[in-house]
Structures are given as structure tokens and as C-alpha cells.
XYZ file of C-alpha atoms in Angstrom:
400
model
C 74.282 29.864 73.215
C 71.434 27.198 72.680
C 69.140 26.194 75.907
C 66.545 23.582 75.500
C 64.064 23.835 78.031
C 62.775 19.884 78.788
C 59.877 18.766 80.785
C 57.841 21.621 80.427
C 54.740 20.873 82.678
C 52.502 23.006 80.277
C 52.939 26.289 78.035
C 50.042 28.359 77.780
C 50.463 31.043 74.873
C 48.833 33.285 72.655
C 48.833 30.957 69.214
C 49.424 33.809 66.088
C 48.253 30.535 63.655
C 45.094 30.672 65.333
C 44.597 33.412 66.917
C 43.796 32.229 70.570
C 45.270 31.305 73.726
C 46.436 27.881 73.659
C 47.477 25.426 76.636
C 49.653 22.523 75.291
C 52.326 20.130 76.629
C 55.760 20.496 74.303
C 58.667 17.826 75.225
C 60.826 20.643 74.867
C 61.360 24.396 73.799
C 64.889 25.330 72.500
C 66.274 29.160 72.999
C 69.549 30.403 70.452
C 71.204 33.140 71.502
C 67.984 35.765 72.624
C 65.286 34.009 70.579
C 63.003 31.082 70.428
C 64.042 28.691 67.846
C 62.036 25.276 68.141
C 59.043 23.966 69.747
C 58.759 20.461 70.125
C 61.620 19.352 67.446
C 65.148 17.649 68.303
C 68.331 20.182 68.832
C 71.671 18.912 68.436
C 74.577 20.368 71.045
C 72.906 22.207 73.516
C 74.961 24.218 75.432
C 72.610 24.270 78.434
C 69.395 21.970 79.296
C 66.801 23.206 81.595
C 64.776 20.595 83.538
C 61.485 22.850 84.443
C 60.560 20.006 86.766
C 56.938 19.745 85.523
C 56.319 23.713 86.357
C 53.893 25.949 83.788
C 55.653 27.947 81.008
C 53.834 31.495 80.049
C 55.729 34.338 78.300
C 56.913 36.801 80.871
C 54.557 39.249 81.624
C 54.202 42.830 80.640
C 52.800 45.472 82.425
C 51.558 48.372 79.824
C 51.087 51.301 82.243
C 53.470 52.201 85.281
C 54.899 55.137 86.684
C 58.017 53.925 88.672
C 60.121 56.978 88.826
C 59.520 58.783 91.603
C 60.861 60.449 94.868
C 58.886 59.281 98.060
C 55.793 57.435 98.566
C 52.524 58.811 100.091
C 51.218 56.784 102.879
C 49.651 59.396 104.488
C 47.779 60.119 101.861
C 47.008 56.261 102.263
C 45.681 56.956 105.249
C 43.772 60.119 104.916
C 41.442 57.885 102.038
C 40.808 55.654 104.992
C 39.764 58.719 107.281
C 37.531 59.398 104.597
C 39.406 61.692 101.862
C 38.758 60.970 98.083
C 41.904 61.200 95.623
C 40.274 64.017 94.355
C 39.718 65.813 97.548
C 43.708 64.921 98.633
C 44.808 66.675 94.975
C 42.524 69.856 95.628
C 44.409 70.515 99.143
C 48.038 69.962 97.517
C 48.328 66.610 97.761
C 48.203 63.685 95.110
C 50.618 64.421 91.644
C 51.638 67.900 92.878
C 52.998 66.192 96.038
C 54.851 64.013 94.404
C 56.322 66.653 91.868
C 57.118 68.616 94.805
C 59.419 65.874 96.199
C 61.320 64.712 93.123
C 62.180 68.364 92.314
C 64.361 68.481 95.440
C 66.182 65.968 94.747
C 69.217 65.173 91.881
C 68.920 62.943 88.972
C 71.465 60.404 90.951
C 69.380 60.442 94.048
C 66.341 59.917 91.713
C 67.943 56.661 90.330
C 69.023 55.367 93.489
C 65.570 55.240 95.033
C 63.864 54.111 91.781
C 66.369 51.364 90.894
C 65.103 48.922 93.808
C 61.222 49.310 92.744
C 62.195 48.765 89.282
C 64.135 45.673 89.759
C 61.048 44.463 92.383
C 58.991 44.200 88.493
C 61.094 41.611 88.091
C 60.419 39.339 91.374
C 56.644 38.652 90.444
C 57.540 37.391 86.793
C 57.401 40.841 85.038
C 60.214 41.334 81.759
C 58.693 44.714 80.392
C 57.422 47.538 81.593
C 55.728 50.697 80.063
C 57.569 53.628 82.787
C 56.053 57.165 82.304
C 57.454 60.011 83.554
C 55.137 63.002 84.690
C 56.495 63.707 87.990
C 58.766 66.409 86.743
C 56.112 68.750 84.968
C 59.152 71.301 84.227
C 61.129 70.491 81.234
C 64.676 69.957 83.029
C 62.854 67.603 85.807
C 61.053 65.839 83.195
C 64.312 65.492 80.842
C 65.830 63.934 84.399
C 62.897 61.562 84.757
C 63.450 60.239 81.620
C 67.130 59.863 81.582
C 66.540 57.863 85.133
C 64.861 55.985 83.022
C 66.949 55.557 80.061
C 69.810 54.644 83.243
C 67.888 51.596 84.280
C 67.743 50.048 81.161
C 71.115 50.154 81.413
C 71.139 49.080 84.683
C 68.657 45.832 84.667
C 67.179 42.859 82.001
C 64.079 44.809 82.736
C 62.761 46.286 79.516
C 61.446 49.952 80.079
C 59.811 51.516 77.506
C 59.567 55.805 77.781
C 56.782 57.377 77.785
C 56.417 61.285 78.387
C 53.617 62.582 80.859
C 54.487 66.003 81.313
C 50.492 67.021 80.725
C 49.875 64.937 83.927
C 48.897 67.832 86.072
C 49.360 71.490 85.865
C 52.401 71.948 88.269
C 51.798 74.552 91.411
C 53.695 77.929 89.583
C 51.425 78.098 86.798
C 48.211 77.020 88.720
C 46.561 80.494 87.451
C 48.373 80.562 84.277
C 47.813 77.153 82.640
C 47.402 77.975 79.307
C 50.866 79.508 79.650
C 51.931 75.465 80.699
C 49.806 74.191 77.813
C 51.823 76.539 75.867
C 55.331 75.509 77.441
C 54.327 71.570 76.751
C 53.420 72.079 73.457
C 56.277 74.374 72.114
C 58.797 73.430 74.331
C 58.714 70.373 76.239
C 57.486 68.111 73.460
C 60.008 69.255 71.087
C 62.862 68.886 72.974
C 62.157 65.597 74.505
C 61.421 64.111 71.270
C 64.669 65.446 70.104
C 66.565 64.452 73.350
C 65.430 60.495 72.007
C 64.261 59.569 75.473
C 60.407 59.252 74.828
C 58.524 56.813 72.406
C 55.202 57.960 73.790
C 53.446 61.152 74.916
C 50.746 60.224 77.230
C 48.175 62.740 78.788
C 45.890 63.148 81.982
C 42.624 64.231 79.778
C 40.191 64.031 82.572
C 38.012 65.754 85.362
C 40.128 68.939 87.430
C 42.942 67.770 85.123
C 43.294 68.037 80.992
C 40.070 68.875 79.249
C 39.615 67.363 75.895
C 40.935 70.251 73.798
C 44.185 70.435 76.017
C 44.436 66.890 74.878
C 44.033 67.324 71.298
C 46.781 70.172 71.551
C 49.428 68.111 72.738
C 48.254 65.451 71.009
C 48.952 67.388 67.677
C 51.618 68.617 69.022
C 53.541 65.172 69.954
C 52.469 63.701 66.545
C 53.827 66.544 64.492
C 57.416 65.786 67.094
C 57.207 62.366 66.183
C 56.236 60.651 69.115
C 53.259 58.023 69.481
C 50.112 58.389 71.692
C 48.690 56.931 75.198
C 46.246 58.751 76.729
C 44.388 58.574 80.770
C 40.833 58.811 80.405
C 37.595 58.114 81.280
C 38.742 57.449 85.229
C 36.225 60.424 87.054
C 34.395 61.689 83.913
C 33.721 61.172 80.842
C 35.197 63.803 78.394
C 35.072 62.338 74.779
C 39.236 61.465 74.837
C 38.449 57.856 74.309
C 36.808 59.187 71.358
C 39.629 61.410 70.517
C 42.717 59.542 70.921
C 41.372 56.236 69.093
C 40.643 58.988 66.243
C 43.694 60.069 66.613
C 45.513 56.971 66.402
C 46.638 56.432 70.300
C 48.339 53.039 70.855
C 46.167 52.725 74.496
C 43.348 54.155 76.235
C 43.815 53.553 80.028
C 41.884 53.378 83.278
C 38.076 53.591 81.092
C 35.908 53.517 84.041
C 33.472 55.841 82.703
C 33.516 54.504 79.230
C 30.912 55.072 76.948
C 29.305 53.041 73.808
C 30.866 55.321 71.357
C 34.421 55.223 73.012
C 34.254 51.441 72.824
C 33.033 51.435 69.092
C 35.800 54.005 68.524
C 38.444 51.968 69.997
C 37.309 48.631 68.153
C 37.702 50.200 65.129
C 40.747 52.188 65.260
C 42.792 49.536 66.962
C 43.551 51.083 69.967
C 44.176 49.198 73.043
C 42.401 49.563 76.807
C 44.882 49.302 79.575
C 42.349 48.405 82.325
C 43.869 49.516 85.987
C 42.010 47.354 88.579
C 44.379 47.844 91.354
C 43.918 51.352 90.957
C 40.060 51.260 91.862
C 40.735 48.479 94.276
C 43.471 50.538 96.077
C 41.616 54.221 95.967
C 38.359 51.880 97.856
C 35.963 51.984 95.172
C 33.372 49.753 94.281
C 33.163 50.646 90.180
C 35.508 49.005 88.036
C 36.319 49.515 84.260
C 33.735 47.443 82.180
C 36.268 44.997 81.258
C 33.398 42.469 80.200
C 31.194 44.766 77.832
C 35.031 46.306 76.169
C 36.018 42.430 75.845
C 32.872 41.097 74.351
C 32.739 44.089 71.558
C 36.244 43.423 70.343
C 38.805 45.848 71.599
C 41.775 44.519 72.473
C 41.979 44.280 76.188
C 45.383 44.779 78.412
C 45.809 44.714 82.184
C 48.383 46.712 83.827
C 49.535 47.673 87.489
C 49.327 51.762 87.127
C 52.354 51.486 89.848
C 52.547 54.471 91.433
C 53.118 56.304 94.910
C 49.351 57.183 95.100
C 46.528 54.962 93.652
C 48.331 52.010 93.230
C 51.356 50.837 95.182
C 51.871 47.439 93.434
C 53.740 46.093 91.148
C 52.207 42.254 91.403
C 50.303 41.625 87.966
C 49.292 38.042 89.489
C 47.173 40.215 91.811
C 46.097 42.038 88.619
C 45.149 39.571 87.206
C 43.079 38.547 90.375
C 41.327 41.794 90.823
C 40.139 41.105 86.811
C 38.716 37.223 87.190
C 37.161 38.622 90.739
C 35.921 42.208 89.972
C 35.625 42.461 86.633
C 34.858 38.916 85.644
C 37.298 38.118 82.611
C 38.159 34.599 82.887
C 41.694 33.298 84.060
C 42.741 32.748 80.522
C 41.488 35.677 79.320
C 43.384 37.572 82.223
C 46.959 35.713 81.029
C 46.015 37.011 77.208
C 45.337 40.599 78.789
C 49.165 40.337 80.659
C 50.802 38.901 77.516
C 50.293 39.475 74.124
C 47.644 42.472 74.858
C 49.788 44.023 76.777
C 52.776 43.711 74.400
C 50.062 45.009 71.327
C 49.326 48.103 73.745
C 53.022 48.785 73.444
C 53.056 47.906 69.095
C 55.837 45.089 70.124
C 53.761 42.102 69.430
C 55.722 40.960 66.979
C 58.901 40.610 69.104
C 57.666 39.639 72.983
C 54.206 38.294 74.537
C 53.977 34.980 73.307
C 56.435 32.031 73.384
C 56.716 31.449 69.361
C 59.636 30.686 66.931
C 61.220 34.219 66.104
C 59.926 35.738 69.163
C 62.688 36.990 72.150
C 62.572 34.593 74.844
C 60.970 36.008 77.143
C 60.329 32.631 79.749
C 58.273 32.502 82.517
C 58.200 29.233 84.813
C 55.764 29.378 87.709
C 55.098 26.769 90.534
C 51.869 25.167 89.785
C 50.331 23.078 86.978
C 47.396 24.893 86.002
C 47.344 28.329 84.448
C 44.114 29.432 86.372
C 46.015 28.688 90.182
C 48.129 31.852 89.596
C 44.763 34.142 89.511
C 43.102 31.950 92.274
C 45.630 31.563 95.061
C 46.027 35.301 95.291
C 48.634 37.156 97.455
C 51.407 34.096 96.831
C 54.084 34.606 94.495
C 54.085 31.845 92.379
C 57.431 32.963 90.137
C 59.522 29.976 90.090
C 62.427 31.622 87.330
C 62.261 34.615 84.486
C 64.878 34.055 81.573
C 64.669 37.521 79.605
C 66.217 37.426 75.937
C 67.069 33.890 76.566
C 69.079 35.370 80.059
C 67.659 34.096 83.529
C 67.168 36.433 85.628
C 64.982 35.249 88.602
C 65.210 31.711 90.145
């Protein structure tokens, strides 16, 4: 099947040849079968031509942290912050992660697709192809074995590209509140093993922060995940800072998220280990707070810089990366074409696919985004408007 796209309004795109974002105007971009095969050259036979009426062509977007399986959401909890609560007040009286474990426990791995099939297809509606979906919402080993097969089921289900990450270290669950080196224990020795063999995790992620994982939890599991032969992501740096920046760049983590409480070192030691920060904006805009990740000094000393949505039923009930990238021009001051680098090719580097999605390039899947205006920095400006006009995923539209 060959598609040539024809008059493209603009592309903006990370450029591999020189290493930058670049905004051009191509007469045409031509899709066989699932990839990108021309830019700007004649095709003969097309079986499809797609008139983009003048709109702007990005790469889909990826978001690189999410946690979209789970069994209710937790507007009250919504509104206690308001009353005056703090997340980490709400998680000390039972509320929070344990809340949410509490509620997905009840209910069967069916039920548990039903309700998370909608909110994973919703990705989809705001111009979103690929998604990084933790589980951690289980913290036992059969109702973390049944987050991830929901998981695994809506791949199946939807274009929507879901890539499995483990997050059973994302709280220590209510039974072994006063025994929780006995659930450091079960996560190392059991859980890790046997999800890795199950296939249904790429990553292992850990909480490593303040009233959650200390650092040495983290480098257990850590060890432990490596030695099963899945890849690192790590929380950290959200309340307090603990040295896990530190610890997971040394270790080889593919991202450090959230980073509010970054310091020097943990930037110097992601630069030059590679790994990514996932900065969570909507996270620290939804809890109320006024002190956001410092996107500007992590940019500027040449770590590789993602945004993502942190979806989830607590701190951040969106799954809108155009308001992402909003929150990252407005609060933490990255420019608008910085912001579409962070949502494309970063993102798809915080997730080692780079070479296959986040930038429209010969080889690459074809991953299309077409959105309704003709300049790449309205999307970030005219906030709270969906400006998706169509998603093609693998060269397969999706959304129009």
C-alpha cells in the first residue's frame, strides 16, 4: 500500500543529518506499507493520495511515562488537595497508591480491561501513537501479572503502541506495611523473576523517593531486574532528594522522571550516562504547586529532555500532551520547538526506539500527525483546544 501525502502545509521534525529540529515545506511525503519511503521525490502508482489541505505535519507524539491501568479514579482525593490536603498527607491516611491498589484488587482482569480500554484509546484523540503504560497498581505478584496482561490485551486491542513497564516497587502495599523488607524481598526474588519470564515487562521502574523507596531499596531491585533481564526507569527526585538520579544514570536507567529536586551532580550524571529526564509538569500543575522540574538548567547542560503526561488517577488526570507541552513553554520556559523535540524524538530516545518512531524520516514507521494550524508554536499557545486534525499510525489512520 503506497500513500503520498500532498500539500503538506509544513513538517516540523527532528533532522538525524543535523541533529536539530527542522521546519520545512515538502511537496509531498510518500508512506509504503508501515514506513516512510520518500520526502520530496516523485512516486509512481499510488494507491492512495492524501490532500493535508495546507495543515502542519509532526510525528505523532509519544508520551514516555503513564500509568493507564487502573480501577477507579480519585476525585475526592481531588478535592481534599483543594480543602487543603498535600499528596503526601492523603497517602499517610490510606489514600493515594494504596487506594488505588485497594480498588483494582477487587476487581477481575476482564473488568480491569474494560474500564482501561476507553482511557487508553482517549491517548489517541489528542494526537498521541505511543505510550510508555506502567503497571504498579497491583503490588502482589498475581495483580501485577494481571496489570500487565491488561496491558499486553490492549495492544491487541488498539493502533496505540504500549510499551510495559513493571512498577511493582511503587509503594509498599497495606499487608506488609510493618514487614517491608519481607516485600523488598518478595519483589526481588519473586516478582521480578517471574514477570521477566512471563515476557510482559521491558522495564522495571521504581518509586525511590521520600515515605516511599529509599535509595538502597532501589539499588536492590535495580540489581535485581538487571540480572532478570529487564531495562531501568526510575521516579525520583519529586519530594526529596535521595541520590537515585545519581544511581540509576550509574546504573544505566533509560529515564529519570519527575526531577524536581534535582541536584548538580544528578544532572552531570545523567549527561554523561545518557539517560533521559521525563519531566511531569502536569503533575506539579495538578497536585497545586508552584515548583516545577528545572527543565531550563537540565536542557542547557545537555541531557536529553522528554515531556510526558504521568496519567494517572491521582496527580495527573490527563492525557493531553498539547497541554504538556503548554505547562513546559509557560512554567518551565523551554521554547515551543524545544517542547515538540521533548514530545517526539526525546520521548521516543527515553523509550531506546529512536531509531524506529519520533521523527518523520525515510526508514522510520509512519507515525503522521496532521494538526489544524500553520505554525508549530499555535499548538503550545492556544491551550485547552484540541488541535488533532488526523493520526495515521504505521502508515494506518486512525483519527480524522
Amino acid at each position: 500500500m503506497r500513500r503520498i501525502f500532498t500539500n503538506i502545509g509544513s513538517l516540523l521534525s527532528w533532522s538525524e543529518k543535523t541533529q536539530s529540529m527542522e521546519y520545512s515545506k515538502p511537496d509531498r511525503l510518500i508512506v509504503d506499507k508501515e514506513r516512510i519511503s520518500a520526502i520530496d521525490q516523485q512516486a509512481e502508482k499510488p494507491d492512495e493520495i492524501i490532500d493535508c489541505q495546507g495543515a502542519l505535519m509532526t510525528p505523532a507524539l509519544i508520551d514516555a511515562h503513564t500509568h493507564p491501568v487502573f480501577a477507579e479514579c480519585r476525585q475526592n482525593e481531588f478535592e481534599m488537595r483543594i480543602a487543603g490536603k498535600s499528596y503526601l498527607d492523603i497517602a499517610a491516611a490510606g489514600g493515594g497508591i494504596k487506594n488505588s491498589v485497594r480498588q483494582l484488587r477487587k476487581i477481575s482482569e476482564d473488568e480491569l480491561f474494560d474500564r482501561s480500554l476507553p482511557r487508553a484509546r482517549n491517548f489517541l484523540t489528542t494526537g498521541t501513537a505511543t505510550i510508555e503504560a506502567k503497571s504498579g497498581y497491583g503490588l502482589s505478584l498475581n495483580d501485577e501479572l494481571k496489570s500487565l496482561r491488561v496491558i499486553r490485551r490492549l495492544n491487541e486491542a488498539l493502533p496505540l503502541q504500549l510499551i510495559p513497564t513493571f512498577l511493582g516497587a511503587h509503594e509498599i502495599p497495606d499487608e506488609y506495611q510493618n514487614r517491608r523488607n519481607e516485600y523488598i524481598s518478595l519483589l526481588v526474588d519473586e516478582m521480578i523473576p517471574q514477570v521477566a519470564a512471563s515476557g510482559l515487562a521491558e522495564y522495571c521502574d521504581v518509586f525511590a523517593d521520600k515515605g516511599v523507596f529509599t535509595r538502597d531499596e532501589a539499588e536492590l531491585i535495580f540489581r535485581a531486574a538487571l540480572e532478570n533481564g529487564l531495562k531501568l526507569r526510575v521516579h525520583a527526585d519529586e519530594f526529596e532528594n535521595l541520590g537515585v538520579t545519581e544511581l540509576a544514570a550509574k546504573m544505566g536507567a533509560a529515564s529519570a522522571d519527575h526531577l524536581l529536586v534535582i541536584s548538580e551532580d544528578g544532572i552531570s550524571a545523567m549527561k554523561n550516562s545518557g539517560t533521559v529526564a521525563v519531566l511531569l509538569p502536569g503533575t506539579t500543575f495538578f497536585l497545586g504547586k508552584q515548583d516545577y522540574a528545572p527543565a531550563r538548567r537540565i536542557w542547557d547542560a545537555g541531557v536529553t529532555t522528554a515531556l510526558a503526561s504521568d496519567f494517572n488517577p491521582g496527580s495527573s488526570m490527563t492525557q493531553n500532551l498539547q497541554m504538556i507541552m503548554t505547562l513546559a513553554c509557560t512554567q518551565m520556559k523551554l521554547s515551543p520547538l524545544e517542547a515538540w523535540q521533548a514530545v517526539t524524538i526525546n520521548a521516543a530516545r527515553s523509550l531506546q526506539r529512536e531509531k524506529i518512531i519520533g521523527s518523520l524520516e525515510i526508514g522510520k514507521n509512519a507515525d503522521i500527525a496532521l494538526w489544524d494550524v500553520s505554525d508549530y508554536r499555535i499548538v503550545p499557545y492556544w491551550f485547552g483546544k484540541n488541535h488533532l486534525h488526523a493520526l495515521w499510525i504505521n502508515g494506518s489512520k486512525v483519527i480524522c
